[in-house]
Short mmCIF file of C-alpha atoms in Angstrom, two decimals:
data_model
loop_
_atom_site.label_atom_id
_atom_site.label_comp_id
_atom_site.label_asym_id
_atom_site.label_seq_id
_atom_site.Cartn_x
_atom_site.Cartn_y
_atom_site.Cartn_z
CA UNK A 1 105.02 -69.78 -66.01
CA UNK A 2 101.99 -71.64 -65.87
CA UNK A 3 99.49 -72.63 -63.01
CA UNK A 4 101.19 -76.42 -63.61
CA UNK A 5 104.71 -75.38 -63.76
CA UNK A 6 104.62 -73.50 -60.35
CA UNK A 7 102.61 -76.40 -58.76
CA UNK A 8 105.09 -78.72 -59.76
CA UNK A 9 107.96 -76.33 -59.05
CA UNK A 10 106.33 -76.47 -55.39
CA UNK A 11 105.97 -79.76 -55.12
CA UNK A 12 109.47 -80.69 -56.43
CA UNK A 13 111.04 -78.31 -53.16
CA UNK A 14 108.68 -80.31 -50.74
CA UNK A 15 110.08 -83.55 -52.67
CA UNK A 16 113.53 -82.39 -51.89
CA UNK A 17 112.80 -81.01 -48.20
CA UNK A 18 111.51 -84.30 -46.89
CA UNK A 19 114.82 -85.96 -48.75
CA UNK A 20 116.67 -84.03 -46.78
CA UNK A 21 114.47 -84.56 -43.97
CA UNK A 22 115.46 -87.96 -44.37
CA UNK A 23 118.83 -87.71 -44.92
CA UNK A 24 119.45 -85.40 -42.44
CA UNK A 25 117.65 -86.54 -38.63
CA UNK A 26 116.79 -83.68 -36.29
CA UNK A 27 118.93 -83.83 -32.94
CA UNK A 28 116.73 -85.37 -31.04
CA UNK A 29 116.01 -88.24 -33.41
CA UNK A 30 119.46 -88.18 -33.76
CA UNK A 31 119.92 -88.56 -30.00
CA UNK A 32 117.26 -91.66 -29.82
CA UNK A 33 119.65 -94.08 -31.56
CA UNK A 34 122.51 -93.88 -28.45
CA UNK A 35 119.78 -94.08 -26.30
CA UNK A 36 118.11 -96.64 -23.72
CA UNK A 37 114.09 -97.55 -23.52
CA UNK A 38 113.30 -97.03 -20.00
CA UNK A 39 109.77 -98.75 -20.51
CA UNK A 40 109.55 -100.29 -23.44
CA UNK A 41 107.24 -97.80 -25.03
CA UNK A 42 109.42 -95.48 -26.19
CA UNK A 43 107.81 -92.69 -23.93
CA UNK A 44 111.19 -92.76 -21.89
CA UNK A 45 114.75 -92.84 -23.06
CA UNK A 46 117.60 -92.36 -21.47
CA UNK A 47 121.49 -92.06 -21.87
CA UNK A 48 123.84 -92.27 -19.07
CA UNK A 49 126.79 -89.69 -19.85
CA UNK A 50 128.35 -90.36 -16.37
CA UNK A 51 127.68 -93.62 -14.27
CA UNK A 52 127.04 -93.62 -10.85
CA UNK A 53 127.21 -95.78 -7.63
CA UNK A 54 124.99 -97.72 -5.01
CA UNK A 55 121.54 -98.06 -5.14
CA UNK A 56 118.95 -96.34 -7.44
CA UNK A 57 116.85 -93.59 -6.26
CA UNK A 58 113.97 -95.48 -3.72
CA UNK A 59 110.02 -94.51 -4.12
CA UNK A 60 109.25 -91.50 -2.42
CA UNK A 61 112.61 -90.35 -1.96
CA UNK A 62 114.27 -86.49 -1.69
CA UNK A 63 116.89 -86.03 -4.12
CA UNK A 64 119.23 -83.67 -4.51
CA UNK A 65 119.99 -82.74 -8.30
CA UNK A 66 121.15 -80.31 -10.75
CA UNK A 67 118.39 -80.79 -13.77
CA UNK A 68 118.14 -78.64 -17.34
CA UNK A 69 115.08 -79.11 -19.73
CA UNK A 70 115.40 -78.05 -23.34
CA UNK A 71 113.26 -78.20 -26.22
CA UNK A 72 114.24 -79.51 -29.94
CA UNK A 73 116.30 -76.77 -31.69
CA UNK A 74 116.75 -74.38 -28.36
CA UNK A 75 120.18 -74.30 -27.14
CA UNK A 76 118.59 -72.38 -23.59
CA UNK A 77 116.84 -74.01 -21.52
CA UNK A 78 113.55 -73.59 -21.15
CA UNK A 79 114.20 -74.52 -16.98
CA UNK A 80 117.02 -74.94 -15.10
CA UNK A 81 118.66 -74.77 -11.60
CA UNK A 82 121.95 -75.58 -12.59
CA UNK A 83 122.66 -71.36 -11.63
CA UNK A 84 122.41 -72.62 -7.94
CA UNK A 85 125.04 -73.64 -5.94
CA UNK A 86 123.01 -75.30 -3.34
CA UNK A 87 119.96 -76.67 -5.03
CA UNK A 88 117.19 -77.65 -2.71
CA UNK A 89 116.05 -80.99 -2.48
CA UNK A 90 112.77 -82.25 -4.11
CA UNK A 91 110.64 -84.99 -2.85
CA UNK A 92 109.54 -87.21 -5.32
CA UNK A 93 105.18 -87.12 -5.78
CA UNK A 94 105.72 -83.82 -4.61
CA UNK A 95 108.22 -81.43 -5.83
CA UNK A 96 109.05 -83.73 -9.08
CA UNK A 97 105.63 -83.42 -11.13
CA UNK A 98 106.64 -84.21 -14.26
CA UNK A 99 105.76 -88.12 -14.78
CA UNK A 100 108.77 -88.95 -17.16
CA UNK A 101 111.44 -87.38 -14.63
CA UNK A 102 110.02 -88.86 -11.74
CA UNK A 103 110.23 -92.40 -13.42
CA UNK A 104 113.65 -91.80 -14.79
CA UNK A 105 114.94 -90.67 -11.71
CA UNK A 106 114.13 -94.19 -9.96
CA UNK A 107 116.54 -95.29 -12.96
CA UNK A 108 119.41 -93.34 -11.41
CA UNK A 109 122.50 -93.96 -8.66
CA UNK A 110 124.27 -91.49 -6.96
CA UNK A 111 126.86 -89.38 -8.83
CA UNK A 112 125.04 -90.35 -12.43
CA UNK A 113 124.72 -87.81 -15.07
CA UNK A 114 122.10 -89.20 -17.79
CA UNK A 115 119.82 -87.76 -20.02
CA UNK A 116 116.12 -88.62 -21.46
CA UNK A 117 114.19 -87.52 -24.12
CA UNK A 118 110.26 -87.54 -22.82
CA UNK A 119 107.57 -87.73 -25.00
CA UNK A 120 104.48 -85.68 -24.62
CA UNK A 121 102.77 -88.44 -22.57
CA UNK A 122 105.21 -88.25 -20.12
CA UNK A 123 106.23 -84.64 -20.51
CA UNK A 124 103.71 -81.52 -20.96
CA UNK A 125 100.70 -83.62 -22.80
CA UNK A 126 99.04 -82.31 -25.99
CA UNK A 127 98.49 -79.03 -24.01
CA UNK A 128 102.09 -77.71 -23.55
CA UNK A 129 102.88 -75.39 -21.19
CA UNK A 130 102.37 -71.84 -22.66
CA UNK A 131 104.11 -69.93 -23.74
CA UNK A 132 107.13 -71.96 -23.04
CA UNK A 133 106.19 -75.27 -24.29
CA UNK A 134 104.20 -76.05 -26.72
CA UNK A 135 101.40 -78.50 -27.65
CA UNK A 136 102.91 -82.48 -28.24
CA UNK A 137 106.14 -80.88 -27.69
CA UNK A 138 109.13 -83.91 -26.91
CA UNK A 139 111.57 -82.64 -23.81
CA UNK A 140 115.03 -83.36 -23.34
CA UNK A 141 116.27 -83.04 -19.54
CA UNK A 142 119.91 -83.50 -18.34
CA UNK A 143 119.99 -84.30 -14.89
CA UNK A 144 122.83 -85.21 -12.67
CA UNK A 145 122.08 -87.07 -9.03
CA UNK A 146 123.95 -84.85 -6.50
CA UNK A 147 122.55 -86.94 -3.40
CA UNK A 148 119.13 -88.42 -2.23
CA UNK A 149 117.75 -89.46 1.19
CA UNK A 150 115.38 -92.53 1.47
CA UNK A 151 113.02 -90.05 3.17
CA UNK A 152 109.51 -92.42 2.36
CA UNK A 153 111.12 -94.32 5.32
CA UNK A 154 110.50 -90.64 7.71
CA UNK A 155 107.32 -89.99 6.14
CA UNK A 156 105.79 -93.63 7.30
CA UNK A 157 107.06 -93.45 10.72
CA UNK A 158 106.02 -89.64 11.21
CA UNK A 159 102.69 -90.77 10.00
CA UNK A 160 102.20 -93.42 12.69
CA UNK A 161 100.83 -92.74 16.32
CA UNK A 162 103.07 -92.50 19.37
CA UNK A 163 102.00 -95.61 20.55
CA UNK A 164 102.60 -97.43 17.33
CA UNK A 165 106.10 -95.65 16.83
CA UNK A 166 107.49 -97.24 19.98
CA UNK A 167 106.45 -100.77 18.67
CA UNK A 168 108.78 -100.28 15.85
CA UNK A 169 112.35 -101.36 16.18
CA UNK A 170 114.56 -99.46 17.58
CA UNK A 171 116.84 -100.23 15.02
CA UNK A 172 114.37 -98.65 12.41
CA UNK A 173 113.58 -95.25 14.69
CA UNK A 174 117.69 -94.93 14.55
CA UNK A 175 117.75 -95.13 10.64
CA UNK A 176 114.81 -92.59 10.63
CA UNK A 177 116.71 -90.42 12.85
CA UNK A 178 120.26 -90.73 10.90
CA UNK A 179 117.81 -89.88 7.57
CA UNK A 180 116.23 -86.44 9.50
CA UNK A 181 120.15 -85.82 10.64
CA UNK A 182 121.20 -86.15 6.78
CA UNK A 183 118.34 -83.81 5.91
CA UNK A 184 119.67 -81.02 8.45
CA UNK A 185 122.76 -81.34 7.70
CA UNK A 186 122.17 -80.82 3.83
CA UNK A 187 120.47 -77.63 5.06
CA UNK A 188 122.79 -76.94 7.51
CA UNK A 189 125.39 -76.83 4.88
CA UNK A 190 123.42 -74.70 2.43
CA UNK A 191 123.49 -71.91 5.44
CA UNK A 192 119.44 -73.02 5.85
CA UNK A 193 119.70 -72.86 9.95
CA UNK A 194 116.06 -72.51 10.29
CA UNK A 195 115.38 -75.38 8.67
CA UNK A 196 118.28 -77.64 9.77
CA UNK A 197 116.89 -76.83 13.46
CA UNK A 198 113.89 -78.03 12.43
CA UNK A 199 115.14 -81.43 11.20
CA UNK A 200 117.87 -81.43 14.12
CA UNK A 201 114.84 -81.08 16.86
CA UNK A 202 112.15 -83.47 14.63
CA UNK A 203 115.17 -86.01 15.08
CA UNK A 204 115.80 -85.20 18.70
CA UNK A 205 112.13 -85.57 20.32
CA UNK A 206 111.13 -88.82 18.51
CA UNK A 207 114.76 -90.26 20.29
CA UNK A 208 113.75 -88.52 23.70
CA UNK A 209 109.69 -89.86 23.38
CA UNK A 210 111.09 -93.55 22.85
CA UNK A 211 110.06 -95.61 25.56
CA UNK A 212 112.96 -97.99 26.25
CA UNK A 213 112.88 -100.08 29.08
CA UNK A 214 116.39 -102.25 28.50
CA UNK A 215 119.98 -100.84 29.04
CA UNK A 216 121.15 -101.18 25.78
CA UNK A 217 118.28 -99.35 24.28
CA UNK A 218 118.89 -96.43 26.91
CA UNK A 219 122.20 -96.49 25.62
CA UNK A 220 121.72 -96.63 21.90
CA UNK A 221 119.60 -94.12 22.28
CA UNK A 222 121.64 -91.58 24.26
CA UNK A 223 124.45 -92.06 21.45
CA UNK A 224 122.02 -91.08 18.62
CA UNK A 225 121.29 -88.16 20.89
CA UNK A 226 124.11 -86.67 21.37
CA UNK A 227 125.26 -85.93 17.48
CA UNK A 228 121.61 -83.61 17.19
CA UNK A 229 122.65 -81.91 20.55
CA UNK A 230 126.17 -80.82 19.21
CA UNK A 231 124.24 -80.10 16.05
CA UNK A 232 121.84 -77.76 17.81
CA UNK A 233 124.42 -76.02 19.60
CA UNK A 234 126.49 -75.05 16.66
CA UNK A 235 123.19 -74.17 14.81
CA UNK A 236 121.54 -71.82 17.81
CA UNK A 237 125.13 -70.39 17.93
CA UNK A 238 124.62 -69.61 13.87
CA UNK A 239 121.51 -67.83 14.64
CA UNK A 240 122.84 -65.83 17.22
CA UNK A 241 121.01 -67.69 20.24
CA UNK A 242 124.02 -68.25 22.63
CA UNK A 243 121.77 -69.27 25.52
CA UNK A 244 119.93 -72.08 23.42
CA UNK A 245 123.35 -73.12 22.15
CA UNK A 246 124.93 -73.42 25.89
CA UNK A 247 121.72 -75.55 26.38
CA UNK A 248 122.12 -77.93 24.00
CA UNK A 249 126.00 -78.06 24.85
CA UNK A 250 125.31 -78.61 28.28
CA UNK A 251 122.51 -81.58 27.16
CA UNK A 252 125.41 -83.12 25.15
CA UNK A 253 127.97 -82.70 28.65
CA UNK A 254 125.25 -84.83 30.18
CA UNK A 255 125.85 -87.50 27.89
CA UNK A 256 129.38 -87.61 27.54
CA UNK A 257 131.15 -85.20 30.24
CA UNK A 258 134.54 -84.99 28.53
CA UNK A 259 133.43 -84.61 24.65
CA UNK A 260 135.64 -81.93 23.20
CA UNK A 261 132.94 -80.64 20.74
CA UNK A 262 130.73 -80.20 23.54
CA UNK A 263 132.93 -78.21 25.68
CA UNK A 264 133.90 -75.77 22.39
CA UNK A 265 130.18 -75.27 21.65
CA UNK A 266 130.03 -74.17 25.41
CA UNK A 267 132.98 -71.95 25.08
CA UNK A 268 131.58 -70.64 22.27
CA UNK A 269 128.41 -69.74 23.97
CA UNK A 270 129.92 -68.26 27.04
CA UNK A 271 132.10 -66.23 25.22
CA UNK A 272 128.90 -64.37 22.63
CA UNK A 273 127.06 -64.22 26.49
CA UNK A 274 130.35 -62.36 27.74
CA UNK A 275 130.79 -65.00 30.50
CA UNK A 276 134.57 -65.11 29.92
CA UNK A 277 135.47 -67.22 33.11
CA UNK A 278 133.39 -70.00 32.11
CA UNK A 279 134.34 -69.96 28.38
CA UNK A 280 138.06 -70.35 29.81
CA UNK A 281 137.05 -72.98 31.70
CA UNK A 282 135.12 -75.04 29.01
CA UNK A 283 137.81 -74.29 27.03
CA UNK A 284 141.03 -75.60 29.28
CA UNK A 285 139.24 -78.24 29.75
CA UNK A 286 139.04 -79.31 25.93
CA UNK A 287 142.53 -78.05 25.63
CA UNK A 288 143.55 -80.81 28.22
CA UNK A 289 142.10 -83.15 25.92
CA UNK A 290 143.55 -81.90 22.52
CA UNK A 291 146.50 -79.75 23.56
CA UNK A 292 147.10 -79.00 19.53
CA UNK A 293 143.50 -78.56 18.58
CA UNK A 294 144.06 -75.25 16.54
CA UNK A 295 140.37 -74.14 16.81
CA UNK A 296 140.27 -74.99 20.56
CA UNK A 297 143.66 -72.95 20.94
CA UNK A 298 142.61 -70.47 19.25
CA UNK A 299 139.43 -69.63 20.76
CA UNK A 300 140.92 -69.58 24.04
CA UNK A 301 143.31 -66.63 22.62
CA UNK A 302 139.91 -64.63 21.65
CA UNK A 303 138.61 -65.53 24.62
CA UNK A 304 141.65 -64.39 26.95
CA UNK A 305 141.74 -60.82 24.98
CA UNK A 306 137.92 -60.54 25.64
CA UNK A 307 138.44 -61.01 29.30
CA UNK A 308 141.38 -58.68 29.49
CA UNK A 309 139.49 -55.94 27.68
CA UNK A 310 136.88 -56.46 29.99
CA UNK A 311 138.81 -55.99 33.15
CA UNK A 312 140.82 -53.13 31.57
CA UNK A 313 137.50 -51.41 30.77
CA UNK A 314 136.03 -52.16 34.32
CA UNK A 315 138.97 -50.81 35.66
CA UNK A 316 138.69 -47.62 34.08
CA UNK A 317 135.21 -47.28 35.03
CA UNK A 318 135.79 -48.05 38.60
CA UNK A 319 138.75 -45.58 38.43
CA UNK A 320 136.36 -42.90 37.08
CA UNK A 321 133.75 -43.13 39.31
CA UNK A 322 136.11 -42.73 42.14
CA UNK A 323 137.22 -39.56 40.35
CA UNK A 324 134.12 -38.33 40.36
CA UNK A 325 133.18 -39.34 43.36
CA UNK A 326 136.19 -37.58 45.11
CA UNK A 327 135.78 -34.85 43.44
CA UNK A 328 132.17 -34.29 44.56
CA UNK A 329 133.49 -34.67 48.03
CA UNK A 330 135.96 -31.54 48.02
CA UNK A 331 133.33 -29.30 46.38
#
């Protein structure tokens, strides 16, 4: 075959390869056509596989998401935390640093599952990310919203003097509160105690540092108290510090002398410090208020077998000593 033949014999397979090419899209240009521009430029689209509900995802926010990035071709992921059960959540501007997710995430409600394709300006640049990603390389990402806390409200009012911070409503110091509550909570839930304390006591001395002369505002405030003291209690209790717990029970008693959460947290604290009278006590007490209250009913059964053992063993050490001590007496 001659130098021409085999040129054109090349040239023909190109020919055919970008026919094909043509005929046949890649996936992701494929995916573009079912797709939404989330700027106009093209550097962003989306898809929403599963709507949401309520409002999109605020500036500055902490969201709570399950996310998967892929590149063209790769069925694994390149990154993913969809292997975690409890996710932690990411502040946007600080744990989001990719500038295509953190604009499509203001695009999302709670609940959605979308996806976008990102192009390099708004993915990993003409660098890449070796030896993962490569140079000019266009993402795909599947996220779905789990949750997200308006937490660029907290940062604003953290960032503001003491003085300043008691100008502010009291309305808006509440809200702030509730958000720091949501945030332990979330931790709280994903068996974070440390951390939920943290939030829980954050929450609890901006309430206590409020300077409120009216009634109503003492009172407002004392309600959004008591919530983080019951929440401290149970969370000291999880970290095995039964004193700090039967403080914090004790703080909520103050508030409200007959809550029936406050008087189990107490129980519960009395009964890891071995104070078995008192945990009966506590505990009768809530019983009175919710005779059927299985946990409450249930607790005081523990609590009744601790204080028998404990008697039974006194008892036998009483009734050995004397032994002994009788016996020392004949020799």
């Amino acid at each position: 075959m001659s130098a021409n033949g085999f040129t054109s014999r090349i040239r023909r397979i190109i020919n055919t390869d970008e026919r094909l090419r043509m005929n046949h899209p890649s996936p992701f240009e494929q995916l573009t056509h079912q797709m939404d521009d989330v700027l106009g430029d093209g550097g962003i689209l989306k898809e929403v596989v599963q709507p949401g509900e309520g409002p999109p995802v605020p500036q500055n926010a902490s969201v709570l998401m399950h996310y998967s990035g892929f590149l063209e071709y790769s069925d694994q992921p390149f990154e993913t935390n969809t292997n975690l059960k409890h996710p932690r959540m990411m502040k946007l501007g600080r744990d989001v640093t990719l500038a295509g997710l953190e604009l499509g995430l203001l695009t999302m409600q709670k609940g959605e599952f979308c996806r976008f394709l990102f192009q390099p300006q708004y993915a990993y640049g003409d660098m890449g990310c070796p030896p993962f990603i490569p140079a000019n390389a266009v993402v795909l990402y599947e996220v779905h919203i789990i949750d997200f806390l308006d937490s660029g409200q907290v940062d604003d009012f953290i960032a503001l003097s003491p003085v300043e911070q008691n100008t502010v409503p009291l309305s808006t110091l509440l809200e702030v509160v509730n958000t720091l509550r949501s945030f332990g909570n979330r931790c709280f839930n994903q068996s974070r105690y440390d951390n939920a304390k943290d939030r829980y006591k954050q929450a609890m001395m901006l309430l206590r540092n409020r300077e409120s002369q009216s009634d109503a505002g003492k009172e407002r405030i004392k309600t959004a108290l008591l919530p983080l003291y019951l929440n401290l209690s149970l969370t000291e209790l999880r970290l095995d510090s039964p004193h700090k717990a039967l403080k914090y029970g004790n703080n909520a008693l103050e508030i409200d002398s007959a809550n029936t959460k406050a008087l189990f947290r107490c129980g519960q604290a009395y009964l890891e410090l071995h104070e078995y009278e008192s945990a009966q006590s506590c505990l009768i007490t809530a019983q009175a208020k919710k005779p059927f209250d299985t946990d409450i009913n249930s607790l005081l059964r523990k609590v009744a077998i601790c204080y028998k053992n404990s008697l039974d063993k006194q008892k036998d050490m009483y009734s050995k000593m004397f032994r002994d001590w009788h016996g020392s007496v004949k020799m």
